CSV table of C-alpha atoms in Angstrom, one decimal:
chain,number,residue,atom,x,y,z
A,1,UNK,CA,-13.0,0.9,-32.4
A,2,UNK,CA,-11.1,0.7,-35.7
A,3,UNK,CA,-8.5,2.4,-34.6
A,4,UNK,CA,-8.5,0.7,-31.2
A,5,UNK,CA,-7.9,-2.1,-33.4
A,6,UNK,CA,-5.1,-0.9,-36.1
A,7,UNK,CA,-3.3,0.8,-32.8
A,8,UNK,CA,-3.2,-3.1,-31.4
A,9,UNK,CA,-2.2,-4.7,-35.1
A,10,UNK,CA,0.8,-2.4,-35.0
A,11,UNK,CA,1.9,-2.7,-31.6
A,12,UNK,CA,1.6,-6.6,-32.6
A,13,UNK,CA,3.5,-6.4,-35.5
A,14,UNK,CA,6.0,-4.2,-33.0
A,15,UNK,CA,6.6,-7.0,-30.9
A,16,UNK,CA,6.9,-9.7,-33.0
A,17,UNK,CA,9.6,-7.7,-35.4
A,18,UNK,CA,11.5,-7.4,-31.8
A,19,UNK,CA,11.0,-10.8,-31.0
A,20,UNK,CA,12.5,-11.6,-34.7
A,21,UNK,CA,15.4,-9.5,-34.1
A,22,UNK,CA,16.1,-11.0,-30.7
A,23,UNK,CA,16.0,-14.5,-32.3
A,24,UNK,CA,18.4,-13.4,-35.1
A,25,UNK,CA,20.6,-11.8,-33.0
A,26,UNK,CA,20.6,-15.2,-30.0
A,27,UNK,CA,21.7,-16.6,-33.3
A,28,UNK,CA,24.6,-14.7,-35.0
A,29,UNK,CA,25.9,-14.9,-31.3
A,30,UNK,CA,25.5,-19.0,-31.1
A,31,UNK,CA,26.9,-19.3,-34.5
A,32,UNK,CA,29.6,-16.9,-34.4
A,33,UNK,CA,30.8,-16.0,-31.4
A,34,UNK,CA,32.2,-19.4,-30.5
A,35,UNK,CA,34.6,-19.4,-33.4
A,36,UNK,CA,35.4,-15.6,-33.0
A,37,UNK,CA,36.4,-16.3,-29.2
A,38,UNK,CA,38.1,-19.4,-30.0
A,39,UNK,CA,40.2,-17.9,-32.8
A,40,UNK,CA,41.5,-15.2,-30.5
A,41,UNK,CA,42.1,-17.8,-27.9
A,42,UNK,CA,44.4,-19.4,-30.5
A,43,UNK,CA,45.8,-16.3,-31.2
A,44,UNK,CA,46.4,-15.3,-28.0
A,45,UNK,CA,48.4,-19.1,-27.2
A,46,UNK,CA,50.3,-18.3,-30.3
A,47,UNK,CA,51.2,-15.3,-29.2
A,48,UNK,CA,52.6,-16.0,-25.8
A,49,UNK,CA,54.8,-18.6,-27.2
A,50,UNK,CA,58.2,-17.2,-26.8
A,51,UNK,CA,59.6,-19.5,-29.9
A,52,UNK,CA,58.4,-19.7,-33.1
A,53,UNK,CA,59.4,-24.1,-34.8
A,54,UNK,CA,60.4,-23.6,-38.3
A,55,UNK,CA,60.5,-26.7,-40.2
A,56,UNK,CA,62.1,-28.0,-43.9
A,57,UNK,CA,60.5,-28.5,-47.0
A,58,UNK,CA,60.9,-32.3,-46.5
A,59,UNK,CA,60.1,-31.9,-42.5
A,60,UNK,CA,63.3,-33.8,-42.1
A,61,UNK,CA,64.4,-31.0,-39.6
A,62,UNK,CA,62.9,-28.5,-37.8
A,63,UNK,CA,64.5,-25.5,-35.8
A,64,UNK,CA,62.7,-23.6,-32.7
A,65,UNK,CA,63.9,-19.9,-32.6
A,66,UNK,CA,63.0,-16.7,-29.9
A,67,UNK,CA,60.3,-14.5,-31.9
A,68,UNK,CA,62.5,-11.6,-31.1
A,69,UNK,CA,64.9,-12.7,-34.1
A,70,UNK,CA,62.3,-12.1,-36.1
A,71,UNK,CA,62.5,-14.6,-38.6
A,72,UNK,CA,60.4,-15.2,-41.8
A,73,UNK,CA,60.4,-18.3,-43.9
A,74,UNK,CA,61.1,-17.9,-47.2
A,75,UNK,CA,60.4,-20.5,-50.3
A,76,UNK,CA,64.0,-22.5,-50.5
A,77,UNK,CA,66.1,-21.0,-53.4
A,78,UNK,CA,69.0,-23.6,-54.8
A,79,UNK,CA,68.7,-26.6,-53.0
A,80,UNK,CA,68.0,-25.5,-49.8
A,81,UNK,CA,65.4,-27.1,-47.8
A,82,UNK,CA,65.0,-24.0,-45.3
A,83,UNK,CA,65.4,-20.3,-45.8
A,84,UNK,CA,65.2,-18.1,-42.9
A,85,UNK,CA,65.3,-14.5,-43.3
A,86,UNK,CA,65.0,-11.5,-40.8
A,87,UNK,CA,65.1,-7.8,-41.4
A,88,UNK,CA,68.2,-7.4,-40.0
A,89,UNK,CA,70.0,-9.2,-42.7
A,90,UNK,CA,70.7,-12.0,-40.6
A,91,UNK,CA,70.0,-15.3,-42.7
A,92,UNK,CA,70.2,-19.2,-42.0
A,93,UNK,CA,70.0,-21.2,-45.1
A,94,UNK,CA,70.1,-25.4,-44.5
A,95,UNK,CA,70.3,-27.8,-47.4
A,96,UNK,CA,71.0,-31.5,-47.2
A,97,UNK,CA,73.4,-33.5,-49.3
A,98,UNK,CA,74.2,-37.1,-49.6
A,99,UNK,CA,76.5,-39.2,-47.5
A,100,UNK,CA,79.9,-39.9,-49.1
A,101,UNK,CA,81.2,-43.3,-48.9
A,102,UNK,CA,84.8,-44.4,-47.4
A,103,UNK,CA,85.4,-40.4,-46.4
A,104,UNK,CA,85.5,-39.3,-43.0
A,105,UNK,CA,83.5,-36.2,-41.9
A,106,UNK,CA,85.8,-34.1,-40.8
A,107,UNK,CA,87.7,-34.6,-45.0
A,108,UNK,CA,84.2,-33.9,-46.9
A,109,UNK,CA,84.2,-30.5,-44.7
A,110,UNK,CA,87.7,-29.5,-45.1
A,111,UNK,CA,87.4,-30.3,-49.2
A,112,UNK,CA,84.2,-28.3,-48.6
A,113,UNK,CA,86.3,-24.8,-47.3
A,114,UNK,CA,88.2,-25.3,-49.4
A,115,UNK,CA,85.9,-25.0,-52.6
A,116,UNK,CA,83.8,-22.9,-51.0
A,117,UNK,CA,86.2,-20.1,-50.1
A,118,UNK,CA,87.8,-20.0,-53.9
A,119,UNK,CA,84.1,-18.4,-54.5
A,120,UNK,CA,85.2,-15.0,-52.9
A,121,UNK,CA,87.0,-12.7,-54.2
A,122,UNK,CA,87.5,-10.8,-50.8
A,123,UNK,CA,87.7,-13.1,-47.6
A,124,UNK,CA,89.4,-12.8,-44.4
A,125,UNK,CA,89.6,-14.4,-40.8
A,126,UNK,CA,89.2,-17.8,-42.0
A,127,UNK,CA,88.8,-20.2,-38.8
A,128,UNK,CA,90.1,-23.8,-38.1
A,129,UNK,CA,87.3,-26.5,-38.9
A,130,UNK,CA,86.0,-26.8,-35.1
A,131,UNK,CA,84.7,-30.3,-33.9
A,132,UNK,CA,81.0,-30.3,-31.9
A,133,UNK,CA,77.9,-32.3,-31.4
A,134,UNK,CA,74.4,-31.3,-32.5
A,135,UNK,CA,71.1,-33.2,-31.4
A,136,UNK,CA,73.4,-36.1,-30.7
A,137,UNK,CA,74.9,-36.1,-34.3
A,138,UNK,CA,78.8,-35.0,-35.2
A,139,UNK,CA,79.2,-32.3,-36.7
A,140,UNK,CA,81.9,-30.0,-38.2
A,141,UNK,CA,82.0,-26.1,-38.5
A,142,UNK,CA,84.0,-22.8,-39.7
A,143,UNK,CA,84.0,-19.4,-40.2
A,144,UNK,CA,84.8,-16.3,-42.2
A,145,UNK,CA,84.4,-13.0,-42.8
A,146,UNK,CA,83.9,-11.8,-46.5
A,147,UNK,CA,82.5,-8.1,-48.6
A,148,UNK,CA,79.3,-8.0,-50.2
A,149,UNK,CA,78.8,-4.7,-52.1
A,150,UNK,CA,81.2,-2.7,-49.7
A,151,UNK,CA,79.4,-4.7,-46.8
A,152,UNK,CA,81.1,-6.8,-44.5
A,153,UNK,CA,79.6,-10.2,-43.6
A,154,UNK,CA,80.3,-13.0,-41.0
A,155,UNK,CA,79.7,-16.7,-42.5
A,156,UNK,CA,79.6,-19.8,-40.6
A,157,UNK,CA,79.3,-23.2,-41.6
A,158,UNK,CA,78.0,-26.4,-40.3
A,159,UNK,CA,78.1,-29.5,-41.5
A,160,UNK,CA,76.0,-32.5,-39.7
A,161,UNK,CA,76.3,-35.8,-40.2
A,162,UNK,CA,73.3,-38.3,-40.1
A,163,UNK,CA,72.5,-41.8,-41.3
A,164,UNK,CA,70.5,-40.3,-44.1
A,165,UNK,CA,72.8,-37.7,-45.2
A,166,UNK,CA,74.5,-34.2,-44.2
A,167,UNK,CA,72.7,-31.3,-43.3
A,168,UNK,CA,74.6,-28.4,-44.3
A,169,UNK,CA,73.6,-25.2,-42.4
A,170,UNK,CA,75.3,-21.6,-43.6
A,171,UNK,CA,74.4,-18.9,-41.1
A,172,UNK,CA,75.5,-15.3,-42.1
A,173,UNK,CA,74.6,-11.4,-41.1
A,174,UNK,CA,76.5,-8.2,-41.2
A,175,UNK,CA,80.0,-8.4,-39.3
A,176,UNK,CA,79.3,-5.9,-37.6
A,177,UNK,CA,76.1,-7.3,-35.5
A,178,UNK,CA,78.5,-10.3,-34.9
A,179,UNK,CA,78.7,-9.5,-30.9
A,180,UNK,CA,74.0,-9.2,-31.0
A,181,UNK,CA,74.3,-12.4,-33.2
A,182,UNK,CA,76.5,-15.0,-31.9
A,183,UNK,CA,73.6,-16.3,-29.5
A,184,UNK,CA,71.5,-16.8,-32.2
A,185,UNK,CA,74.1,-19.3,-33.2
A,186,UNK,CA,74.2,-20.7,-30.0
A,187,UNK,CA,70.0,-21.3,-29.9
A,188,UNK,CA,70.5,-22.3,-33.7
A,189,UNK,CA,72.6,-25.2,-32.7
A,190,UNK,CA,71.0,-26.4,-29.8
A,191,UNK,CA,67.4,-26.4,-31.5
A,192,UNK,CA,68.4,-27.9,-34.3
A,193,UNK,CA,66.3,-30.8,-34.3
A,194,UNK,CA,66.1,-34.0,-36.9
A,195,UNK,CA,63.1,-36.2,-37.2
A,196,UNK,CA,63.6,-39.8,-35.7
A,197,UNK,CA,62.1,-41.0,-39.1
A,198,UNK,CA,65.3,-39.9,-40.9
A,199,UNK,CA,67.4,-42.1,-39.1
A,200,UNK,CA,64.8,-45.4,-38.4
C-alpha cells in the first residue's frame, strides 16, 4: 500500500512539474514572442525600403539615397553638418554658411572657385559655374578633377541658397567611377530636401 502510495506522490509531483513547465513556457511566449515578431517585422519594413533618409546634425536638411550606394554616416568633421561615406570612396560632405548681404549668388560662388581651387596643387578640367534649381531653391555648381596621393578624383560643388543661409554640398569619388557615379549626383540633387522650418 506504501508503495501504491509513493508510486501516486511521484506521478503527482510528475504532473504538476509538467504543468509548471507548460505555464512557464505559455509565458516566455506571451512575454517575448510579441516583441521578437514585431522587431523582425520592423526589420523586415526597413529592409524592403529601397532608400535609406539621411539627415544633418541640425535636421535642417535631409537627403533620401538608393541603399545600393551604400552609404554610412559619419560624425561631421570641420564644419560640416553631414558626412556621408561609402566604401567605394565616394563621399558627400554638406556644410552650411551664412547669407552674404548685397552679393548676388552666383559672385559668392565664383569668389568661392576661386579660393577653393588655389588649395590644389594639381587640378585640371575646371567647369563653368552652371545655374540649376534644387527643392525649389537657386543654386550654383562646378566641377574639377584633381590628384590625391597619385589618385585621381572628380569634385563637384553646389552651392544652395536659402532664406536662412547656403548650403554648401562637395560631392567627390575616384575619376575613374565618374560614368557609375554621375546618377548618384543626379538622386543627390533631386532628394535634397530642406525643412520648411528653416525658411518660416
Amino acid at each position: 500500500m506504501n508503495e501504491l502510495f509513493e508510486f501516486h506522490k511521484e506521478l503527482n509531483l510528475k504532473k504538476i512539474l509538467i504543468v509548471i513547465a507548460i505555464l512557464l513556457i505559455i509565458i516566455f511566449l506571451i512575454i517575448f514572442v510579441p516583441k521578437t515578431g514585431k522587431e523582425i517585422k520592423e526589420k523586415q519594413i526597413e529592409n524592403a525600403k529601397p532608400n535609406s533618409t539621411f539627415s544633418s546634425t541640425d535636421n535642417s536638411i535631409n537627403i533620401e539615397l538608393s541603399k545600393k550606394y551604400e552609404f554610412t554616416e559619419y560624425i561631421p568633421a570641420q564644419d560640416y553638418i553631414l558626412e556621408l561615406r561609402s566604401s567605394n570612396k565616394t563621399n558627400i560632405f554638406v556644410s552650411k554658411k551664412s547669407l552674404y548681404e548685397n552679393k548676388t549668388l552666383e559672385s559668392v560662388v565664383s569668389a568661392d572657385k576661386n579660393s577653393y581651387i588655389s588649395k590644389f596643387k594639381s587640378y585640371s578640367n575646371l567647369s563653368n559655374i552652371t545655374e540649376l534649381v534644387v527643392n525649389g531653391f537657386p543654386a550654383y555648381t562646378y566641377s574639377f578633377h584633381y590628384l590625391n596621393k597619385k589618385s585621381a578624383y572628380y569634385l563637384q560643388i553646389f552651392w544652395i541658397e536659402t532664406e536662412s543661409g547656403y548650403y554648401v554640398i562637395d560631392v567627390e569619388f575616384p575619376l575613374n567611377s565618374l560614368n557609375d557615379n554621375h546618377v548618384i549626383i543626379n538622386d543627390l540633387v533631386n532628394n535634397f530636401k530642406i525643412s520648411p522650418k528653416q525658411n518660416a
